[in-house]
XYZ file of N, CA and C in Angstrom:
642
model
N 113.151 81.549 123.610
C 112.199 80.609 123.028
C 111.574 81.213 121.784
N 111.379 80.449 120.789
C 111.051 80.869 119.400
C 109.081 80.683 119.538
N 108.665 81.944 119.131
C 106.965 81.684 119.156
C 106.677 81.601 117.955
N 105.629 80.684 117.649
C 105.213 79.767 115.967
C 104.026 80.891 115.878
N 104.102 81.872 114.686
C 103.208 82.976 114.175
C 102.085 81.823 113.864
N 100.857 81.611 114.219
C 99.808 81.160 113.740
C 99.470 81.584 112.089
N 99.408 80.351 111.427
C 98.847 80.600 109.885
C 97.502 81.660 109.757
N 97.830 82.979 109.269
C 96.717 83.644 109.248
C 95.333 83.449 108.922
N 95.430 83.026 107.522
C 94.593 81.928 107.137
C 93.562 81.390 107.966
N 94.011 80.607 108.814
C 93.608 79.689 110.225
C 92.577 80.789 111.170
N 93.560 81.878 111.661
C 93.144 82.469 112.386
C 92.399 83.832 112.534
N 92.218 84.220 110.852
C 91.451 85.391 110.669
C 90.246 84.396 109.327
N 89.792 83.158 109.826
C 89.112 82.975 108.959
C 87.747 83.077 109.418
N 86.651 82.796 108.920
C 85.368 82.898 109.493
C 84.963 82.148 110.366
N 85.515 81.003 110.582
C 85.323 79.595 110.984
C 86.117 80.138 112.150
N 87.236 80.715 112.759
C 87.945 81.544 113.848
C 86.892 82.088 114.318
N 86.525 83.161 113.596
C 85.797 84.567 114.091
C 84.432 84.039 114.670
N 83.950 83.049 113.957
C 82.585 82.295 114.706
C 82.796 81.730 115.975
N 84.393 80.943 116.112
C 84.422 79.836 117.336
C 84.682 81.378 118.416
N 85.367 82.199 118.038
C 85.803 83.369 119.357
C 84.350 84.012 119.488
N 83.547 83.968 118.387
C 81.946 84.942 119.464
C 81.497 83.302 119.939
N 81.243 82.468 119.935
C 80.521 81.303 120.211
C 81.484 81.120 122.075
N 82.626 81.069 121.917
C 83.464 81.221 123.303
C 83.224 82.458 123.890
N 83.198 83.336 123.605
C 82.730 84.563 123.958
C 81.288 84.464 124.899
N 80.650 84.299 124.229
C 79.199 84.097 124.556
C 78.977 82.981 125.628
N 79.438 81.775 125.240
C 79.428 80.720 126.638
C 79.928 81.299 127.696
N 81.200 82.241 127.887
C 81.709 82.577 129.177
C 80.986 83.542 129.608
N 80.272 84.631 128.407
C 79.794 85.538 129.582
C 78.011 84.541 129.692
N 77.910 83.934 129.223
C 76.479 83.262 129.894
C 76.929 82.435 131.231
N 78.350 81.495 131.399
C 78.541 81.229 132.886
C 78.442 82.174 133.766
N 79.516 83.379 133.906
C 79.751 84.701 134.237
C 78.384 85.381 134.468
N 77.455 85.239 133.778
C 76.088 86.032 134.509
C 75.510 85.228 134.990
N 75.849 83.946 134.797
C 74.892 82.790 135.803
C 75.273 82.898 137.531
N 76.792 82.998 137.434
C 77.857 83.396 139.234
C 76.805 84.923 139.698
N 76.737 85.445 138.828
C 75.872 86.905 139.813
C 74.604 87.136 139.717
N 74.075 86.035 138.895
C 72.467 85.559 139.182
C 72.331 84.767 140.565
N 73.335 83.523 141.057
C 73.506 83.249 141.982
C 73.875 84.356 143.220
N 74.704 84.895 142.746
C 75.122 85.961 144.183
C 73.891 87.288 144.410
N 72.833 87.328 143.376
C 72.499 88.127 143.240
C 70.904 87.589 143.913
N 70.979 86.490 143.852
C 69.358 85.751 144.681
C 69.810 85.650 146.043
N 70.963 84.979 146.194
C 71.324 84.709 147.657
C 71.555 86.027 148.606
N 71.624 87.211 147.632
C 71.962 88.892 148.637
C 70.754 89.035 148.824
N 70.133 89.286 148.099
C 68.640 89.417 147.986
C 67.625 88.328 148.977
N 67.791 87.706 148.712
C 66.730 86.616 149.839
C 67.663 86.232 151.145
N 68.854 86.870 151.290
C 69.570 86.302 152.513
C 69.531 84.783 153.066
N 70.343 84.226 152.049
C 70.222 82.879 151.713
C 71.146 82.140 152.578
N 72.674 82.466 152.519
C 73.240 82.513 153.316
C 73.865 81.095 152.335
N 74.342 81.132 151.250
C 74.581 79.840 150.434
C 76.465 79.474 150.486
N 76.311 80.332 151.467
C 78.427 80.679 151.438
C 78.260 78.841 152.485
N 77.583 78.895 153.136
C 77.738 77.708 154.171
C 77.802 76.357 153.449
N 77.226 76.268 152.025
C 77.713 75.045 151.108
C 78.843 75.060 150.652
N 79.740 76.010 150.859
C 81.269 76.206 150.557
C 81.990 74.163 151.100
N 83.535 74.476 150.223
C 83.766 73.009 150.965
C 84.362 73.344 152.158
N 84.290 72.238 153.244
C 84.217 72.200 154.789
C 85.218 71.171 154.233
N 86.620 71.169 154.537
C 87.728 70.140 154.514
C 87.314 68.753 155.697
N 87.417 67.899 155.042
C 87.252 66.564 155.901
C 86.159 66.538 156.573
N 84.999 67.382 156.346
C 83.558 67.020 156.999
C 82.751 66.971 156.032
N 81.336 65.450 155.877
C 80.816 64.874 155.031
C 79.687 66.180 154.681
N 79.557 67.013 155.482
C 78.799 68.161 154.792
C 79.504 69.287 153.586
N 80.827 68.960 153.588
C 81.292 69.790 153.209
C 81.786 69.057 151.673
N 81.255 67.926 151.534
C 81.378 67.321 150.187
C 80.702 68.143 148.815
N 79.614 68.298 149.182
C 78.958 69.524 148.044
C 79.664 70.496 147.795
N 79.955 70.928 148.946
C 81.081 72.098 148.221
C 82.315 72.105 147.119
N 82.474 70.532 146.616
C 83.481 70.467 145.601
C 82.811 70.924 144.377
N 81.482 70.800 144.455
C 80.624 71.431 143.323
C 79.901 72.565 143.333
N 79.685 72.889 144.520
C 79.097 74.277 144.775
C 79.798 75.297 145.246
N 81.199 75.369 145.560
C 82.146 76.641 145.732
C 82.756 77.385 144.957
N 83.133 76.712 143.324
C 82.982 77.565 142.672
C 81.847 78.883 142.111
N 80.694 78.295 142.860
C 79.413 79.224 141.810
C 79.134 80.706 142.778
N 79.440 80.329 144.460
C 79.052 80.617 145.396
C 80.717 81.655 146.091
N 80.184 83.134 146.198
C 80.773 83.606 146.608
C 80.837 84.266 148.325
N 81.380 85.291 148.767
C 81.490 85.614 150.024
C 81.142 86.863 150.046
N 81.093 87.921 148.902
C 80.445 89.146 148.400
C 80.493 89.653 147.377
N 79.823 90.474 146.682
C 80.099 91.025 145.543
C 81.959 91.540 145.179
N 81.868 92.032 146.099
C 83.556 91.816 146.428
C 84.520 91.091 145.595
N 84.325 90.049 146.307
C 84.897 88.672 145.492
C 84.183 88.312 144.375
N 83.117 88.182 143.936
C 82.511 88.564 142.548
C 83.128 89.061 141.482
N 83.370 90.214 141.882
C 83.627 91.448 140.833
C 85.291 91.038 140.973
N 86.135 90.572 141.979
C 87.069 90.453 141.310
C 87.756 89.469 140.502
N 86.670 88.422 140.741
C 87.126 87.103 140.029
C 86.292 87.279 138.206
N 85.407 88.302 137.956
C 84.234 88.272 136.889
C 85.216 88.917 135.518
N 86.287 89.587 135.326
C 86.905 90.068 134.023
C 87.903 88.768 133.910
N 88.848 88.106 135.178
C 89.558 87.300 134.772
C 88.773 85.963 134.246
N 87.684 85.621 134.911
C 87.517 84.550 134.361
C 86.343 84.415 132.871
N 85.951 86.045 132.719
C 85.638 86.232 131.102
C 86.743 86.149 130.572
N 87.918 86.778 130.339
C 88.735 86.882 129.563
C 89.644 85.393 129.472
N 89.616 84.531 130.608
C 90.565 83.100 130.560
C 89.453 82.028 129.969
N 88.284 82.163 130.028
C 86.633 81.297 129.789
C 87.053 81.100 128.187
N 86.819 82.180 127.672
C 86.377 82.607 126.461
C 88.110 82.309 125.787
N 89.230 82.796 126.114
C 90.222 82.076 125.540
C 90.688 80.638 125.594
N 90.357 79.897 126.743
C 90.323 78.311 126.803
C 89.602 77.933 125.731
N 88.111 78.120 125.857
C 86.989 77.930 125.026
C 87.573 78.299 123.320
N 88.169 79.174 122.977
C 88.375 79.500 121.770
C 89.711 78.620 121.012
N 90.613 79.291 121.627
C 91.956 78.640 121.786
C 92.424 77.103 121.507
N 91.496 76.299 122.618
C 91.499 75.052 123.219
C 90.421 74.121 123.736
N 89.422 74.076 122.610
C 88.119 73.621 122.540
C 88.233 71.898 122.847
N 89.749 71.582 121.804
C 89.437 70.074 122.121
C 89.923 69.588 123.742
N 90.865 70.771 124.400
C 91.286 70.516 125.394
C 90.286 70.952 126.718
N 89.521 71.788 125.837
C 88.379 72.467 127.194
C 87.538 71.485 127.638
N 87.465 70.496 126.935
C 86.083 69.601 127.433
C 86.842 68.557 127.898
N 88.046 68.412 128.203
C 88.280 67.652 129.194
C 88.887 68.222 130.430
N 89.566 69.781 129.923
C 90.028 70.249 131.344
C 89.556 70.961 132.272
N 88.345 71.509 131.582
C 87.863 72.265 132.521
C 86.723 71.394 133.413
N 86.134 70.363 133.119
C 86.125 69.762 134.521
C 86.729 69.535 135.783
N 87.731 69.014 135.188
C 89.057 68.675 136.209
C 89.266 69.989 136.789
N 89.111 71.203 136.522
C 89.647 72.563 136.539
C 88.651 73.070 137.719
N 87.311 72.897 137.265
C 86.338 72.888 138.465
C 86.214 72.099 139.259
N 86.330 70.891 139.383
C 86.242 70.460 140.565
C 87.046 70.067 141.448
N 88.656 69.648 140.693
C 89.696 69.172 141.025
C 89.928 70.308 142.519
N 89.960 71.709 142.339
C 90.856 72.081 143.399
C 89.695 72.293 144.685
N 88.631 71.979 144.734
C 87.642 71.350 145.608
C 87.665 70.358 146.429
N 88.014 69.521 145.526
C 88.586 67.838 145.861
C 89.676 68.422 146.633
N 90.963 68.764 146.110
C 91.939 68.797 146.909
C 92.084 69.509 148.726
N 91.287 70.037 148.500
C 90.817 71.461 149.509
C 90.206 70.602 150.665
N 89.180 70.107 150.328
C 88.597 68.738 151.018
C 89.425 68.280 151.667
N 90.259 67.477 150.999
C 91.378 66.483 151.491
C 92.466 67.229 152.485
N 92.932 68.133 151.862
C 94.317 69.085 152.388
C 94.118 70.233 153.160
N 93.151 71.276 152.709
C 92.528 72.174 153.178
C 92.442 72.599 155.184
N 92.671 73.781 155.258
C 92.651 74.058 156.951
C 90.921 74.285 156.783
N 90.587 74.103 158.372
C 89.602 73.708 158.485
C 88.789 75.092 158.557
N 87.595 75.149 157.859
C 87.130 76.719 157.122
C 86.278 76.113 156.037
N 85.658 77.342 155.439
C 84.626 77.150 154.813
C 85.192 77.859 153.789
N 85.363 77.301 152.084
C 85.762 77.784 151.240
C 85.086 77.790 150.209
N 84.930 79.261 149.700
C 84.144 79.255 148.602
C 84.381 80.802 147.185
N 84.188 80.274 145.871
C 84.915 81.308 144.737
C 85.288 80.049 144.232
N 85.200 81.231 142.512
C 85.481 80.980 141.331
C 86.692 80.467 141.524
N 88.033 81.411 142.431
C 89.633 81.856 142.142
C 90.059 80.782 141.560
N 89.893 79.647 142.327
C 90.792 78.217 141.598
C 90.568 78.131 140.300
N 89.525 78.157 139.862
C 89.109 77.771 138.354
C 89.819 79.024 137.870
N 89.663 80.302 138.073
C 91.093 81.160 137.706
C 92.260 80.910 137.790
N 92.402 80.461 138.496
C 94.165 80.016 138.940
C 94.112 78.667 137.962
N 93.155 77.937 138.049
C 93.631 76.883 136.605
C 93.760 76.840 135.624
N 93.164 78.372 134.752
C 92.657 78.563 133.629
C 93.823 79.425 133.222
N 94.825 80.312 134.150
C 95.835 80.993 134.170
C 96.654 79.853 133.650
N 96.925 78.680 134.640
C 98.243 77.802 134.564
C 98.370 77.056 133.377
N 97.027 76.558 132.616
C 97.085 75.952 131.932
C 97.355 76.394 130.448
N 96.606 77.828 130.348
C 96.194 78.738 128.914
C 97.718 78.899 128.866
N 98.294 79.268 130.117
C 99.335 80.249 129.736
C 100.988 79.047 129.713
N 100.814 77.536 129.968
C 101.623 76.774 129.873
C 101.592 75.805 128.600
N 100.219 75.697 128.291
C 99.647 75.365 126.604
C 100.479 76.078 125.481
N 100.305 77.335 125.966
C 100.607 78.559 124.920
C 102.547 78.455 124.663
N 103.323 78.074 126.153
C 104.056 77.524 126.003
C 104.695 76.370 125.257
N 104.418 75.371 125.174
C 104.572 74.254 125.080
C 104.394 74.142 123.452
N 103.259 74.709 123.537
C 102.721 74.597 121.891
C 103.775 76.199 120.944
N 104.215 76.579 121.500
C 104.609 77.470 121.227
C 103.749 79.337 120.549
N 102.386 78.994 120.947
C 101.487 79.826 120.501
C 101.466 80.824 120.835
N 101.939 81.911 120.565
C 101.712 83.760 120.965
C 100.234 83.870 121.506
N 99.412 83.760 120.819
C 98.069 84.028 121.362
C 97.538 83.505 122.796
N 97.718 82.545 122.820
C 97.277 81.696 124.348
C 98.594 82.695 125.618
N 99.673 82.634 124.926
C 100.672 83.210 126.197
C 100.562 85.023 126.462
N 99.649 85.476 125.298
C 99.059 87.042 125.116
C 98.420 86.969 125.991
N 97.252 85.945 125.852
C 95.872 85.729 126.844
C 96.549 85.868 128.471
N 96.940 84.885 128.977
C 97.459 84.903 130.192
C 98.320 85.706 130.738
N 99.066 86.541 130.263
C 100.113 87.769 130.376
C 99.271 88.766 130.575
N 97.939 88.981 129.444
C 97.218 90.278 130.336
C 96.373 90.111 131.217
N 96.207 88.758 131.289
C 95.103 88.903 132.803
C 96.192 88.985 134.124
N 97.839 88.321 133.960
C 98.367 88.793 134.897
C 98.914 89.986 135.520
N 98.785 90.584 134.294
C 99.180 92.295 134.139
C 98.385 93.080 134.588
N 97.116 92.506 134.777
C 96.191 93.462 134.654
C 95.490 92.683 136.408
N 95.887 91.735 136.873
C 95.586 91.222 138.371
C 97.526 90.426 138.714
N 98.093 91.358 138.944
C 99.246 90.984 138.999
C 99.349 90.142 140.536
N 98.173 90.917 141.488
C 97.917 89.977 142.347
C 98.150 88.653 142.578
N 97.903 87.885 140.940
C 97.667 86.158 141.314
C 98.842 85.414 141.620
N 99.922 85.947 141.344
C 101.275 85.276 141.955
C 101.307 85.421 143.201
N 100.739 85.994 144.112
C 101.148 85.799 145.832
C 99.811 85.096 146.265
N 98.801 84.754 145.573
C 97.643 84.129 145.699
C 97.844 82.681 146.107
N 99.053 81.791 145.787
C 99.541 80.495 146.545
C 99.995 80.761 147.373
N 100.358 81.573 148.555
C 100.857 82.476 149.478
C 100.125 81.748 150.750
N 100.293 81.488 152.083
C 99.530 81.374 152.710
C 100.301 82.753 153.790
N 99.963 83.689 152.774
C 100.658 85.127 153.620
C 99.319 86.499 154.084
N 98.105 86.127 153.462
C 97.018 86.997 153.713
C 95.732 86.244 154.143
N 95.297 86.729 155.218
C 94.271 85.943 155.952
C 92.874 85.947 155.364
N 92.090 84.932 155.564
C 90.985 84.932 154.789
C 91.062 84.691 153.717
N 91.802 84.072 152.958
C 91.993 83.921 151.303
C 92.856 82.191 151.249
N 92.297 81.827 150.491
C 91.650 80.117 150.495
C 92.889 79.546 149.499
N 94.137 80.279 149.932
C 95.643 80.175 149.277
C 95.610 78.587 148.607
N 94.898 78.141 149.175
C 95.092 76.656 148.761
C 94.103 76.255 147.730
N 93.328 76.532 147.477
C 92.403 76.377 146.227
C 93.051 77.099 145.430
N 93.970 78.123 145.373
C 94.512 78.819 144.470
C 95.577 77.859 144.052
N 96.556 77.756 144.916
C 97.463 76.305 144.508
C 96.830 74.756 143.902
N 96.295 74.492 144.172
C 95.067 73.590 144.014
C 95.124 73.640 142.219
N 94.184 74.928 142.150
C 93.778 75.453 140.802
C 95.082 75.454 139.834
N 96.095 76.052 140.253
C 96.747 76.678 139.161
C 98.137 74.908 139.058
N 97.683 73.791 139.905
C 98.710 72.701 139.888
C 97.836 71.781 139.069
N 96.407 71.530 139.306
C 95.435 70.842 137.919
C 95.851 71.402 137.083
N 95.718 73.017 136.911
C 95.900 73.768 135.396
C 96.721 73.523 134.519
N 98.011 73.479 135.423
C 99.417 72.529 134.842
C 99.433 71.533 134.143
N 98.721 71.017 135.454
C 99.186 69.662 134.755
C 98.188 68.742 133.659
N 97.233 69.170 133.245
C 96.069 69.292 132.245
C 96.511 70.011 130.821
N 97.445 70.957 131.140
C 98.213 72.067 130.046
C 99.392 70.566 129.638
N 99.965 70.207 130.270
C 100.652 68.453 129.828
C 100.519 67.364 129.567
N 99.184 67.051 129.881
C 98.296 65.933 129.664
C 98.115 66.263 127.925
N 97.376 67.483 127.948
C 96.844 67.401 126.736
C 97.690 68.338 125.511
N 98.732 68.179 125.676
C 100.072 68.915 125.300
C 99.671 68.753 123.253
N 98.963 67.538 122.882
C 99.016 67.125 121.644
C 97.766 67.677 120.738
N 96.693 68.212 121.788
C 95.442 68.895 121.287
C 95.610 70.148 121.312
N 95.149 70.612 119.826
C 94.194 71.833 119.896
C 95.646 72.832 118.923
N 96.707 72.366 118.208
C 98.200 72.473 117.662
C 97.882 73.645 116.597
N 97.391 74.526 116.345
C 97.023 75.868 115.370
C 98.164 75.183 114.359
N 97.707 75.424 113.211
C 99.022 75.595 111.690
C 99.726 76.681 111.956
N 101.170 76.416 112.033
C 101.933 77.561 111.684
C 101.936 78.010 110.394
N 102.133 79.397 110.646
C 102.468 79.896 109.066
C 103.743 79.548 108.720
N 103.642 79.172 107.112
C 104.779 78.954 106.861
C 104.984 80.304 105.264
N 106.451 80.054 105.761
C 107.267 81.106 104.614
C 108.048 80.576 103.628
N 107.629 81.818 102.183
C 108.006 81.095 100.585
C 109.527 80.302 100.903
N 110.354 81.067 101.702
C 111.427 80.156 101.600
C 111.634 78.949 102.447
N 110.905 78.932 102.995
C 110.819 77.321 103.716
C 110.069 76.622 102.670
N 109.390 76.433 101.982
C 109.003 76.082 100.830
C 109.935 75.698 99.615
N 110.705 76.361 99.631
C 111.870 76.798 98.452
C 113.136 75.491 99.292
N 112.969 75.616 100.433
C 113.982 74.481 100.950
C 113.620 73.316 100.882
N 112.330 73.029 101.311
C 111.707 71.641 100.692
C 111.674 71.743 99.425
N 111.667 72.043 98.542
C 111.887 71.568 97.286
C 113.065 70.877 96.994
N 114.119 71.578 97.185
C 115.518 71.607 97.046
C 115.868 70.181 98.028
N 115.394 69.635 99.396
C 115.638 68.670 100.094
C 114.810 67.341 98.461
């Protein structure tokens, strides 16, 4: 597969360098908001894991909105907190016109599904919204043919090579299905919006030199 060098221009301009600290900055302000939460609920023994979603029970409806924020320990915290700075802040940068419609769907979608499909348990973490932010950055980056977006997602898998056995229902205690969940919205949101967010390729004097000549 041929990858389209982004017009430098484009991507080392100021108007770049502003939108990547401005994405930057939104993800780590979500990102300290998850351990402001985990960090009141350790502290006051809150016990907020129990708003997790509860599949097919009407208490467990909140949890399509409150299981991402709400973890099970610092544990799980800390391992979901570099991937989803580093996938936040490249959606956000990358794919601004596509972020504000997918990352809803991204958060709540594999909640919803979990609800519906889900074994019966209390589920709660970021992971899905990782696992969506993986499928989508890194199938965008595809599609569109962009080096940068398929950079992005290659080192967070490199670096948590983990997330491929994460649709697994092969390790106990781990909510395999919000992970599938996550990373099948991510997809399919990375296709939906296949036509937004298209960087200028650079182009070269002799492709220039051929349009003339056409």
């Amino acid at each position: 597969m041929d990858v389209d060098i982004p017009d430098p221009a484009y991507t080392s301009s100021e108007r770049a360098r502003a939108s990547f600290r401005l994405a930057f900055r939104i993800a780590l302000c979500l990102v300290a908001f998850l351990w402001l939460v985990q960090a009141v609920n350790t502290a006051l023994d809150l016990g907020l894991e129990r708003f997790g979603v509860r599949p097919r029970e009407l208490s467990g409806l909140p949890g399509i909105v409150l299981a991402p924020l709400l973890h099970g320990s610092f544990g799980h915290l800390i391992a979901n907190t570099a991937p989803l700075l580093v996938l936040l802040t490249a959606m956000l940068h990358l794919y601004p016109g596509s972020a504000v419609r997918a990352l809803p769907a991204i958060f709540l979608g594999p909640g919803a599904a979990v609800w519906l499909l889900g074994r019966a348990s209390v589920h709660v973490g970021a992971s899905g919204v990782v696992y969506g932010l993986v499928a989508h950055i890194f199938l965008a980056g595809v599609i569109r043919r962009d080096r940068r977006a398929i950079a992005a997602s290659l080192l967070v898998y490199f670096l948590y090579g983990s997330l491929a056995w994460g649709v697994l229902p092969i390790q106990q205690g781990l909510s395999w299905e919000t992970h599938l969940a996550g990373g099948l919205i991510g997809a399919l949101s990375a296709i939906a919006l296949r036509r937004l967010d298209i960087p200028p390729r650079r182009r070269y004097a002799w492709e220039d030199e051929e349009g003339e000549r056409d």
